[in-house]
Short mmCIF file of C-alpha atoms in Angstrom, two decimals:
data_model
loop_
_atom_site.label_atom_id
_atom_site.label_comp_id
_atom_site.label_asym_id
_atom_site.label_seq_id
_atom_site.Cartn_x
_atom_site.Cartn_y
_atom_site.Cartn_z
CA UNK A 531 237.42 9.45 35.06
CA UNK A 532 236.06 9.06 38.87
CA UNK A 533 236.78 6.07 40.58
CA UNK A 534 234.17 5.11 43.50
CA UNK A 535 235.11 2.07 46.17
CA UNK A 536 232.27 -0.18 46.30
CA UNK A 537 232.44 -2.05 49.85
CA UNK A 538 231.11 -5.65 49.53
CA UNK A 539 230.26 -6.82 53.18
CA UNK A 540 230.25 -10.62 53.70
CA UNK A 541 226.65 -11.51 55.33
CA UNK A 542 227.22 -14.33 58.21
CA UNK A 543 224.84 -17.52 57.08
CA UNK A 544 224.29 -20.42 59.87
CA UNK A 545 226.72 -22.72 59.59
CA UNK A 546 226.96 -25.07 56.51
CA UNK A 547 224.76 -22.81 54.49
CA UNK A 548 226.35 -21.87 51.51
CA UNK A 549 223.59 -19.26 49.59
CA UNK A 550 220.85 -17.76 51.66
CA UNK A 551 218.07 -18.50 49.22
CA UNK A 552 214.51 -19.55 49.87
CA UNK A 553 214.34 -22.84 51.11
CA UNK A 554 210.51 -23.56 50.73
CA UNK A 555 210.43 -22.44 46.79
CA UNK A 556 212.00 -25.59 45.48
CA UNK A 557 209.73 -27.88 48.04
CA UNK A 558 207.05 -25.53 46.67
CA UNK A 559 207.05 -26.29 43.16
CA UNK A 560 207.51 -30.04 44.03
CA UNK A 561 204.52 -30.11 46.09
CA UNK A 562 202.56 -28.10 43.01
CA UNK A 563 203.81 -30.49 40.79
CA UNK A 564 202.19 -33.48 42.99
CA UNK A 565 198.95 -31.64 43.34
CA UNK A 566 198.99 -31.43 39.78
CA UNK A 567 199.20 -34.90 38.91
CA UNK A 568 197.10 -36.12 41.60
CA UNK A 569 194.03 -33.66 39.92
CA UNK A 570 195.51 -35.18 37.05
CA UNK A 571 194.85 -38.31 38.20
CA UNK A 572 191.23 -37.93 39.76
CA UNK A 573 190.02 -36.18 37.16
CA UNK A 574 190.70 -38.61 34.34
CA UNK A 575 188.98 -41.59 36.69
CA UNK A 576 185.93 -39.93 37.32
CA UNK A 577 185.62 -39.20 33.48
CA UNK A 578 186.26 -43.01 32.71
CA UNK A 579 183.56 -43.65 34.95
CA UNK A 580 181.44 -40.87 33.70
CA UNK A 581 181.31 -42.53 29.99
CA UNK A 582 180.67 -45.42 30.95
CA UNK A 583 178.14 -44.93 33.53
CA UNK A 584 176.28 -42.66 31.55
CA UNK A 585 177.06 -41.98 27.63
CA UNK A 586 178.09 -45.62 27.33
CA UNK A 587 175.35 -47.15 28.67
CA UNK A 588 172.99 -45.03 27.10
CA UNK A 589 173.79 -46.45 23.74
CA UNK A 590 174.07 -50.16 24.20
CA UNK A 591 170.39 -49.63 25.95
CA UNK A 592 169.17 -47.33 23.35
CA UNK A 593 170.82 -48.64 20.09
CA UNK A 594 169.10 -51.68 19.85
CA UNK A 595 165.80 -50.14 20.67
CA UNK A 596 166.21 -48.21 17.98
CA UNK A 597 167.24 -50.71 14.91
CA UNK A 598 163.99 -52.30 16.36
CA UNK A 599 162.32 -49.33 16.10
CA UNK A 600 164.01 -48.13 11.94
CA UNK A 601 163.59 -51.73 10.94
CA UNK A 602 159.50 -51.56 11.81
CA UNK A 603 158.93 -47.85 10.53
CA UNK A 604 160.73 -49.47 6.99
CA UNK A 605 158.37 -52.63 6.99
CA UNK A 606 155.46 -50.12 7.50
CA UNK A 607 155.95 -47.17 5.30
CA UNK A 608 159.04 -48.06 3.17
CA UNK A 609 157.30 -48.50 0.02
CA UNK A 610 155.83 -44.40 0.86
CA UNK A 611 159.12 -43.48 1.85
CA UNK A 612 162.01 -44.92 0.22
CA UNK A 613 164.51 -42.98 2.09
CA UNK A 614 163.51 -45.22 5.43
CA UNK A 615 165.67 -47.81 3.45
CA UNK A 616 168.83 -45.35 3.69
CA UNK A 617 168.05 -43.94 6.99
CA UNK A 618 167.58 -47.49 8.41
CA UNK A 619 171.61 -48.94 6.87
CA UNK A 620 173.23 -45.78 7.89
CA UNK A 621 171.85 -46.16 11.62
CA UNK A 622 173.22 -49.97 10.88
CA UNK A 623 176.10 -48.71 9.92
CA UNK A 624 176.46 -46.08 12.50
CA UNK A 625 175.75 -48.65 15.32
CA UNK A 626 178.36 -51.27 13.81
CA UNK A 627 181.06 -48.95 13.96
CA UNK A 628 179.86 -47.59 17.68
CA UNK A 629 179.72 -51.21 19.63
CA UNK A 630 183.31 -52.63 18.74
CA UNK A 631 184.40 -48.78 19.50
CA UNK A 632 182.73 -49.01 22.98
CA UNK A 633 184.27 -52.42 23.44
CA UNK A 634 187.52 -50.86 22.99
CA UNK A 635 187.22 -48.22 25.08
CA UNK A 636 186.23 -50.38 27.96
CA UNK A 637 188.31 -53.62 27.45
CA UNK A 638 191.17 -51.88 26.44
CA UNK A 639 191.43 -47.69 26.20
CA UNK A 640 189.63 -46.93 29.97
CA UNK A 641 191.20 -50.02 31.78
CA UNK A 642 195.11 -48.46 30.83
CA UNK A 643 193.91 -44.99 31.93
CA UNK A 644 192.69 -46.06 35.43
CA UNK A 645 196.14 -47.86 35.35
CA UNK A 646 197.91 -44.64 34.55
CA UNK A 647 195.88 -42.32 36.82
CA UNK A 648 196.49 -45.24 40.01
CA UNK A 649 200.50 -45.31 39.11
CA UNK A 650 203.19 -43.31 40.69
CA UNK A 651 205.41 -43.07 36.96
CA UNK A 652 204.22 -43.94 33.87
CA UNK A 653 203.24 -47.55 33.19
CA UNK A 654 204.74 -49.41 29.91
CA UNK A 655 202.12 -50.42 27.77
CA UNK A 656 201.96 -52.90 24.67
CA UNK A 657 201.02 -49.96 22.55
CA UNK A 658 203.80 -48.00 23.80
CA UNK A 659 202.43 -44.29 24.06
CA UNK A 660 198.81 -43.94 24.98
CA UNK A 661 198.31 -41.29 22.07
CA UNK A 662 198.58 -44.17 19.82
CA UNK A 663 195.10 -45.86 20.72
CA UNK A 664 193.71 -42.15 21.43
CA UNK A 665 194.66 -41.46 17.93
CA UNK A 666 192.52 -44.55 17.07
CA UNK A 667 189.43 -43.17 19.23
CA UNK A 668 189.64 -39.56 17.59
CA UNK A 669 188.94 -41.12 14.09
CA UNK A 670 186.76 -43.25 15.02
CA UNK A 671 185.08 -40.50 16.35
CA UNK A 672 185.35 -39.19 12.98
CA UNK A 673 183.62 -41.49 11.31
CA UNK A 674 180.91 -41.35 14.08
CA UNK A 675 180.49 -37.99 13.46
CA UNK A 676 180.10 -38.41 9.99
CA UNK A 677 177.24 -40.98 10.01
CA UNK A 678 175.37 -38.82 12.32
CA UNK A 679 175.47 -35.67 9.65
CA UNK A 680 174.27 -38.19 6.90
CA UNK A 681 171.37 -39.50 9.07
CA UNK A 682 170.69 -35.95 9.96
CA UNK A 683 170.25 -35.15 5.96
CA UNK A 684 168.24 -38.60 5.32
CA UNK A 685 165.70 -37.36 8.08
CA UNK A 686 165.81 -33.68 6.93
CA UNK A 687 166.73 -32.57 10.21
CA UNK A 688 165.04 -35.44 12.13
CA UNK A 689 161.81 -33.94 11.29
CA UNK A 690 158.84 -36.67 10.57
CA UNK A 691 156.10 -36.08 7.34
CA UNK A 692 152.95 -35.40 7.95
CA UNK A 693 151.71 -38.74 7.14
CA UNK A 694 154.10 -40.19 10.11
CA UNK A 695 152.40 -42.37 12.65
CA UNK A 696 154.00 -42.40 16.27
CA UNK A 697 156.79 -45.07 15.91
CA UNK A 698 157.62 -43.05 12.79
CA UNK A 699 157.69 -39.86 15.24
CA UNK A 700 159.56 -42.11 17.95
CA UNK A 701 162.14 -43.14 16.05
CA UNK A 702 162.98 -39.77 14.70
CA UNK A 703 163.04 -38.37 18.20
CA UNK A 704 164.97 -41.05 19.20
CA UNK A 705 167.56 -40.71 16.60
CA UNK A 706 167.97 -37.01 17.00
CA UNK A 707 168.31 -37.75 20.90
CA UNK A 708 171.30 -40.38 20.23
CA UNK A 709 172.67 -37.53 17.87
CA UNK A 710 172.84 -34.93 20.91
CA UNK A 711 174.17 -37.30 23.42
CA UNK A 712 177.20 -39.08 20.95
CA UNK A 713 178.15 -35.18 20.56
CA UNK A 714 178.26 -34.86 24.24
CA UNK A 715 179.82 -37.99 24.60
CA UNK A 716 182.74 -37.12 22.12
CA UNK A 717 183.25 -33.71 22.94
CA UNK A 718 184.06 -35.18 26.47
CA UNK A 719 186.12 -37.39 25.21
CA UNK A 720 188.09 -35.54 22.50
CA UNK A 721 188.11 -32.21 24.69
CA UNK A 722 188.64 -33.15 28.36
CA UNK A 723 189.37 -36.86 28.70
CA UNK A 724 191.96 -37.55 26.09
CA UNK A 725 193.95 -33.85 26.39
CA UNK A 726 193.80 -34.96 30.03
CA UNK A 727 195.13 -37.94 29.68
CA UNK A 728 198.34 -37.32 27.17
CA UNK A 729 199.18 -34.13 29.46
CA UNK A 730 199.19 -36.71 32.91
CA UNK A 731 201.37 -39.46 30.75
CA UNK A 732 203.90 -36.62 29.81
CA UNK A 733 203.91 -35.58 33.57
CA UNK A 734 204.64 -39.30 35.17
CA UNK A 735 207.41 -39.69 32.39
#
């Protein structure tokens, strides 16, 4: 058995320093974490206002065009086409369960996220977590999405007869448009706004 001295030298620190680490890592991560939250932050106002401004005021313009628009088309060639009957109570449907949604997100989902991306720590709400109305949205959303696949089937595809006249053509087009944008809409919702959001509450908690 060989036995080897290891010399340990003592390194002379500045006074009062105990470990000669690196001072900046620490301050570092902090500042990360700051720049984090304030992207956080930004990012999850200028989405609010996104929906609103554009995906949410597309539909209360467009929505009651368009029960104008179904309810005419039925008067006209509803006794031809029966299914006009079905296609025009799902887009009643559909539009029932989109305004009070909208009205929620505005009056109460957006208003506590522009709260939560202006505060400095995580605000209490009366609903506690802000998952729990999230959780609302998502199957809400749901249900959305499900009215739009039925409408799709009553309008095979959105695709007028031959025998349509133009408001019949209209209103198809105009369905099939409100189908692309509320798919937008909720992907930016369900994919970037919401994940956003729950990740920014965790971080201020």
């Amino acid at each position: 058995l060989t036995e080897n001295d290891h010399i340990v030298e003592a390194r002379k620190l500045p006074n009062g320093v105990l470990f000669n680490l690196d001072a900046t890592t620490l301050e570092e991560q902090r500042e990360e974490r700051r720049r984090t939250i304030q992207e956080r932050c930004e990012k999850v106002a200028e989405l609010v206002d996104h929906l609103e401004n554009t995906h949410h005021q597309y539909l209360q313009s467009e929505m009651p065009r368009l029960t104008e628009l179904s309810e005419k088309v039925l008067s006209v060639h509803g006794e031809q086409h029966p299914e006009l009957a079905e296609i025009a109570a799902c887009y009643a449907t559909l539009r029932a369960d989109l305004e009070p949604h909208l009205a929620k997100e505005e009056r109460v989902l957006f208003p506590m996220i522009r709260e939560l991306g202006a505060a400095g720590a995580a605000p209490e709400f009366h609903c506690g977590s802000l998952r729990n109305p999230i959780s609302v949205m998502l199957a809400e959303h749901d249900t959305v999405g499900e009215l739009l696949a039925r409408l799709r089937g009553l309008t095979n595809g959105y695709q007028p007869p031959v025998d349509a006249c133009a408001s019949y053509t209209a209103l198809y087009a105009g369905l099939a448009e409100l189908e692309s944008d509320t798919h937008l809409h909720v992907h930016k919702e369900n994919n970037l706004l919401f994940p956003a959001v729950v990740a920014l509450e965790q971080q201020l908690s």
